[in-house]
Amino acid sequence: MDHHVNEDASCSHTSSTERKSHHSDKTKQNLINRLNRIEGQVRGVKGMIERDVYCDDILHQIASIQSALNGVGKQLLEDHLKSCVVERIEEGDRDVLDELLTTVAKLMK
């Protein structure tokens, strides 16, 4: 079977309680860089509150942070679908679908 699996990420699991993702160094560094920027934005919001910055300006910054986090989540979800989910379905593990639906529901809150 010829599947287009994302080569940057794959998952392995030895039991239902011990699962790990294996992202390429490039993918992992990209995610870390994005999260570092988000972390800086969150610290910036804290500073804005400490300096009594106008609420509307703070809310705009919070919206930007939420958007950035959604971007990280979308990338991880895409990688997960193309690797872990495909692999587990190929192995006959259909429980991954319920797990995925629960995860998507949490992301969409």
Coordinates of N, CA and C in Angstrom, one line a residue:
M1 N 0.8 -1.2 0.0 CA 0.0 0.0 0.0 C 0.9 1.2 0.0
D2 N 0.5 2.2 -0.8 CA 1.3 3.4 -0.9 C 0.5 4.5 -0.2
H3 N 0.9 4.8 1.0 CA 0.3 5.9 1.8 C 1.2 7.1 1.9
H4 N 0.7 8.3 1.9 CA 1.5 9.5 2.0 C 1.6 9.8 3.5
V5 N 2.5 9.2 4.2 CA 2.7 9.4 5.6 C 3.7 10.5 5.8
N6 N 3.5 11.4 6.7 CA 4.4 12.5 6.9 C 5.7 11.9 7.5
E7 N 6.8 12.2 6.7 CA 8.0 11.6 7.1 C 8.7 12.3 8.3
D8 N 8.1 13.5 8.7 CA 8.6 14.3 9.8 C 8.2 13.7 11.2
A9 N 7.1 12.9 11.2 CA 6.6 12.5 12.5 C 6.1 11.0 12.3
S10 N 6.3 10.3 13.4 CA 5.8 9.0 13.4 C 5.6 8.6 14.9
C11 N 4.8 7.7 15.2 CA 4.4 7.3 16.5 C 4.8 5.9 16.8
S12 N 5.1 5.6 18.0 CA 5.3 4.2 18.4 C 4.7 4.0 19.7
H13 N 4.2 2.8 19.9 CA 3.6 2.5 21.2 C 3.9 1.1 21.6
T14 N 4.2 0.9 22.8 CA 4.4 -0.5 23.3 C 3.1 -0.9 24.1
S15 N 2.4 0.0 24.6 CA 1.1 -0.3 25.3 C 0.2 1.0 25.2
S16 N -1.0 0.8 25.6 CA -1.9 1.9 25.5 C -1.6 3.1 26.4
T17 N -0.7 2.8 27.4 CA -0.3 3.9 28.4 C 1.0 4.5 28.0
E18 N 1.7 3.9 27.1 CA 3.1 4.4 26.8 C 3.2 4.6 25.3
R19 N 2.7 5.8 24.8 CA 2.8 6.2 23.4 C 3.7 7.4 23.3
K20 N 4.5 7.4 22.3 CA 5.4 8.6 22.0 C 5.4 8.9 20.6
S21 N 5.5 10.2 20.3 CA 5.7 10.7 18.9 C 7.2 10.8 18.7
H22 N 7.5 10.6 17.4 CA 8.9 10.8 17.0 C 8.9 11.7 15.9
H23 N 9.2 13.0 16.2 CA 9.3 14.0 15.2 C 10.7 14.2 14.7
S24 N 10.9 14.6 13.4 CA 12.2 14.9 13.0 C 12.8 16.0 13.7
D25 N 14.1 16.2 13.7 CA 14.7 17.3 14.4 C 14.2 18.6 13.9
K26 N 14.0 18.7 12.6 CA 13.5 19.9 11.9 C 12.1 20.3 12.4
T27 N 11.2 19.3 12.4 CA 9.8 19.5 12.9 C 9.8 19.9 14.4
K28 N 10.6 19.2 15.2 CA 10.6 19.5 16.6 C 11.2 20.9 16.8
Q29 N 12.2 21.3 16.1 CA 12.8 22.6 16.3 C 11.8 23.7 15.9
N30 N 11.0 23.5 14.8 CA 10.0 24.4 14.4 C 8.9 24.6 15.4
L31 N 8.5 23.5 16.0 CA 7.5 23.6 17.0 C 8.0 24.3 18.3
I32 N 9.2 24.0 18.7 CA 9.8 24.6 19.8 C 10.0 26.1 19.6
N33 N 10.4 26.5 18.4 CA 10.6 27.9 18.1 C 9.2 28.7 18.2
R34 N 8.2 28.0 17.6 CA 6.9 28.6 17.7 C 6.4 28.8 19.1
L35 N 6.6 27.7 19.9 CA 6.2 27.8 21.3 C 7.0 28.8 22.1
N36 N 8.3 29.0 21.8 CA 9.1 30.0 22.4 C 8.5 31.4 22.2
R37 N 8.1 31.6 20.9 CA 7.5 32.9 20.6 C 6.2 33.1 21.4
I38 N 5.4 32.1 21.5 CA 4.1 32.2 22.2 C 4.4 32.4 23.7
E39 N 5.4 31.8 24.2 CA 5.8 32.0 25.6 C 6.2 33.4 25.8
G40 N 6.9 34.0 24.9 CA 7.3 35.4 25.0 C 6.1 36.3 24.9
Q41 N 5.1 36.0 24.1 CA 3.9 36.8 24.0 C 3.1 36.7 25.3
V42 N 3.1 35.6 26.0 CA 2.4 35.4 27.2 C 3.1 36.3 28.3
R43 N 4.4 36.2 28.3 CA 5.1 37.1 29.3 C 4.8 38.6 29.0
G44 N 4.7 38.9 27.7 CA 4.4 40.3 27.3 C 3.0 40.7 27.8
V45 N 2.0 39.8 27.8 CA 0.7 40.1 28.3 C 0.8 40.3 29.8
K46 N 1.5 39.5 30.5 CA 1.7 39.7 31.9 C 2.3 41.1 32.2
G47 N 3.3 41.5 31.4 CA 3.9 42.8 31.6 C 2.9 43.9 31.3
M48 N 2.0 43.7 30.3 CA 1.0 44.7 30.0 C 0.0 44.9 31.1
I49 N -0.3 43.8 31.8 CA -1.2 43.9 32.9 C -0.6 44.6 34.1
E50 N 0.7 44.3 34.3 CA 1.4 44.9 35.4 C 1.6 46.4 35.1
R51 N 1.6 46.8 33.9 CA 1.8 48.3 33.5 C 0.5 49.0 33.3
D52 N -0.6 48.3 33.6 CA -2.0 48.8 33.4 C -2.3 49.3 32.0
V53 N -1.8 48.5 31.0 CA -2.1 48.8 29.6 C -3.6 48.7 29.4
Y54 N -4.1 49.5 28.5 CA -5.5 49.5 28.1 C -6.0 48.1 27.8
C55 N -7.1 47.7 28.4 CA -7.7 46.3 28.3 C -7.8 45.9 26.8
D56 N -8.3 46.7 25.9 CA -8.5 46.3 24.6 C -7.2 45.9 23.9
D57 N -6.1 46.6 24.2 CA -4.8 46.2 23.7 C -4.4 44.8 24.2
I58 N -4.7 44.6 25.4 CA -4.3 43.3 26.0 C -5.1 42.2 25.4
L59 N -6.4 42.4 25.2 CA -7.3 41.4 24.6 C -6.9 41.1 23.1
H60 N -6.4 42.1 22.4 CA -5.9 41.9 21.1 C -4.7 40.9 21.1
Q61 N -3.8 41.2 22.1 CA -2.6 40.3 22.2 C -3.0 38.9 22.6
I62 N -4.0 38.8 23.5 CA -4.5 37.4 23.8 C -5.0 36.7 22.6
A63 N -5.8 37.4 21.8 CA -6.3 36.8 20.6 C -5.2 36.3 19.7
S64 N -4.1 37.1 19.6 CA -3.0 36.7 18.8 C -2.3 35.4 19.3
I65 N -2.2 35.3 20.7 CA -1.7 34.2 21.3 C -2.5 32.9 21.0
Q66 N -3.8 33.1 21.1 CA -4.7 32.0 20.9 C -4.6 31.5 19.4
S67 N -4.5 32.4 18.5 CA -4.3 32.1 17.1 C -3.0 31.3 16.9
A68 N -1.9 31.8 17.5 CA -0.6 31.1 17.4 C -0.7 29.7 18.0
L69 N -1.4 29.5 19.1 CA -1.5 28.2 19.7 C -2.4 27.3 18.8
N70 N -3.4 27.8 18.2 CA -4.2 27.1 17.3 C -3.3 26.6 16.1
G71 N -2.4 27.4 15.6 CA -1.5 27.0 14.6 C -0.7 25.9 15.0
V72 N -0.1 25.9 16.2 CA 0.7 24.8 16.6 C -0.2 23.5 16.7
G73 N -1.4 23.7 17.3 CA -2.3 22.5 17.4 C -2.6 21.9 16.0
K74 N -2.9 22.8 15.1 CA -3.2 22.3 13.7 C -2.1 21.5 13.1
Q75 N -0.8 22.0 13.3 CA 0.3 21.3 12.8 C 0.5 19.9 13.4
L76 N 0.4 19.9 14.8 CA 0.5 18.6 15.5 C -0.6 17.7 15.0
L77 N -1.9 18.2 14.9 CA -3.0 17.3 14.5 C -2.7 16.8 13.1
E78 N -2.3 17.6 12.2 CA -2.0 17.1 10.8 C -0.9 16.0 10.9
D79 N 0.2 16.2 11.6 CA 1.2 15.2 11.7 C 0.7 14.0 12.3
H80 N -0.1 14.1 13.4 CA -0.7 12.9 14.1 C -1.6 12.1 13.1
L81 N -2.4 12.8 12.3 CA -3.3 12.1 11.4 C -2.5 11.3 10.3
K82 N -1.4 12.0 9.8 CA -0.6 11.4 8.7 C 0.3 10.3 9.2
S83 N 0.5 10.2 10.5 CA 1.5 9.2 11.0 C 0.8 8.3 12.0
C84 N 0.6 8.7 13.2 CA 0.1 7.9 14.3 C -1.2 7.2 13.9
V85 N -2.2 8.0 13.5 CA -3.5 7.5 13.2 C -3.5 6.5 12.1
V86 N -2.8 6.8 11.0 CA -2.7 5.9 9.9 C -2.1 4.6 10.3
E87 N -1.0 4.7 11.0 CA -0.3 3.5 11.5 C -1.1 2.6 12.4
R88 N -1.9 3.2 13.3 CA -2.7 2.4 14.2 C -3.9 1.8 13.5
I89 N -4.4 2.5 12.5 CA -5.5 1.9 11.7 C -5.0 0.7 10.9
E90 N -3.8 0.9 10.3 CA -3.2 -0.2 9.5 C -2.9 -1.4 10.4
E91 N -2.7 -1.2 11.7 CA -2.4 -2.3 12.6 C -3.7 -2.9 13.2
G92 N -4.8 -2.3 12.7 CA -6.1 -2.8 13.1 C -6.7 -2.2 14.4
D93 N -6.0 -1.2 14.9 CA -6.4 -0.5 16.1 C -7.4 0.6 15.8
R94 N -8.7 0.3 15.9 CA -9.8 1.2 15.6 C -10.1 2.2 16.8
D95 N -9.6 1.9 17.9 CA -9.8 2.7 19.1 C -9.2 4.1 18.9
V96 N -8.2 4.2 18.0 CA -7.6 5.5 17.7 C -8.6 6.5 17.2
L97 N -9.7 6.1 16.5 CA -10.7 7.0 16.0 C -11.5 7.7 17.1
D98 N -11.9 6.9 18.2 CA -12.5 7.5 19.3 C -11.6 8.5 20.0
E99 N -10.3 8.1 20.2 CA -9.3 8.9 20.8 C -9.2 10.2 20.0
L100 N -9.1 10.1 18.7 CA -9.0 11.3 17.8 C -10.2 12.2 17.9
L101 N -11.4 11.7 17.9 CA -12.6 12.5 18.1 C -12.6 13.2 19.4
T102 N -12.2 12.6 20.5 CA -12.1 13.3 21.8 C -11.1 14.4 21.7
T103 N -10.0 14.2 21.1 CA -9.0 15.2 21.0 C -9.5 16.4 20.2
V104 N -10.1 16.1 19.0 CA -10.6 17.2 18.2 C -11.7 18.0 18.9
A105 N -12.5 17.3 19.7 CA -13.6 18.0 20.5 C -12.9 19.0 21.5
K106 N -11.8 18.6 22.1 CA -11.1 19.4 23.0 C -10.5 20.6 22.3
L107 N -9.9 20.4 21.1 CA -9.3 21.5 20.4 C -10.3 22.5 19.9
M108 N -11.6 22.1 19.7 CA -12.6 23.0 19.2 C -13.4 23.7 20.2
K109 N -13.0 23.5 21.5 CA -13.7 24.2 22.6 C -13.5 25.7 22.5

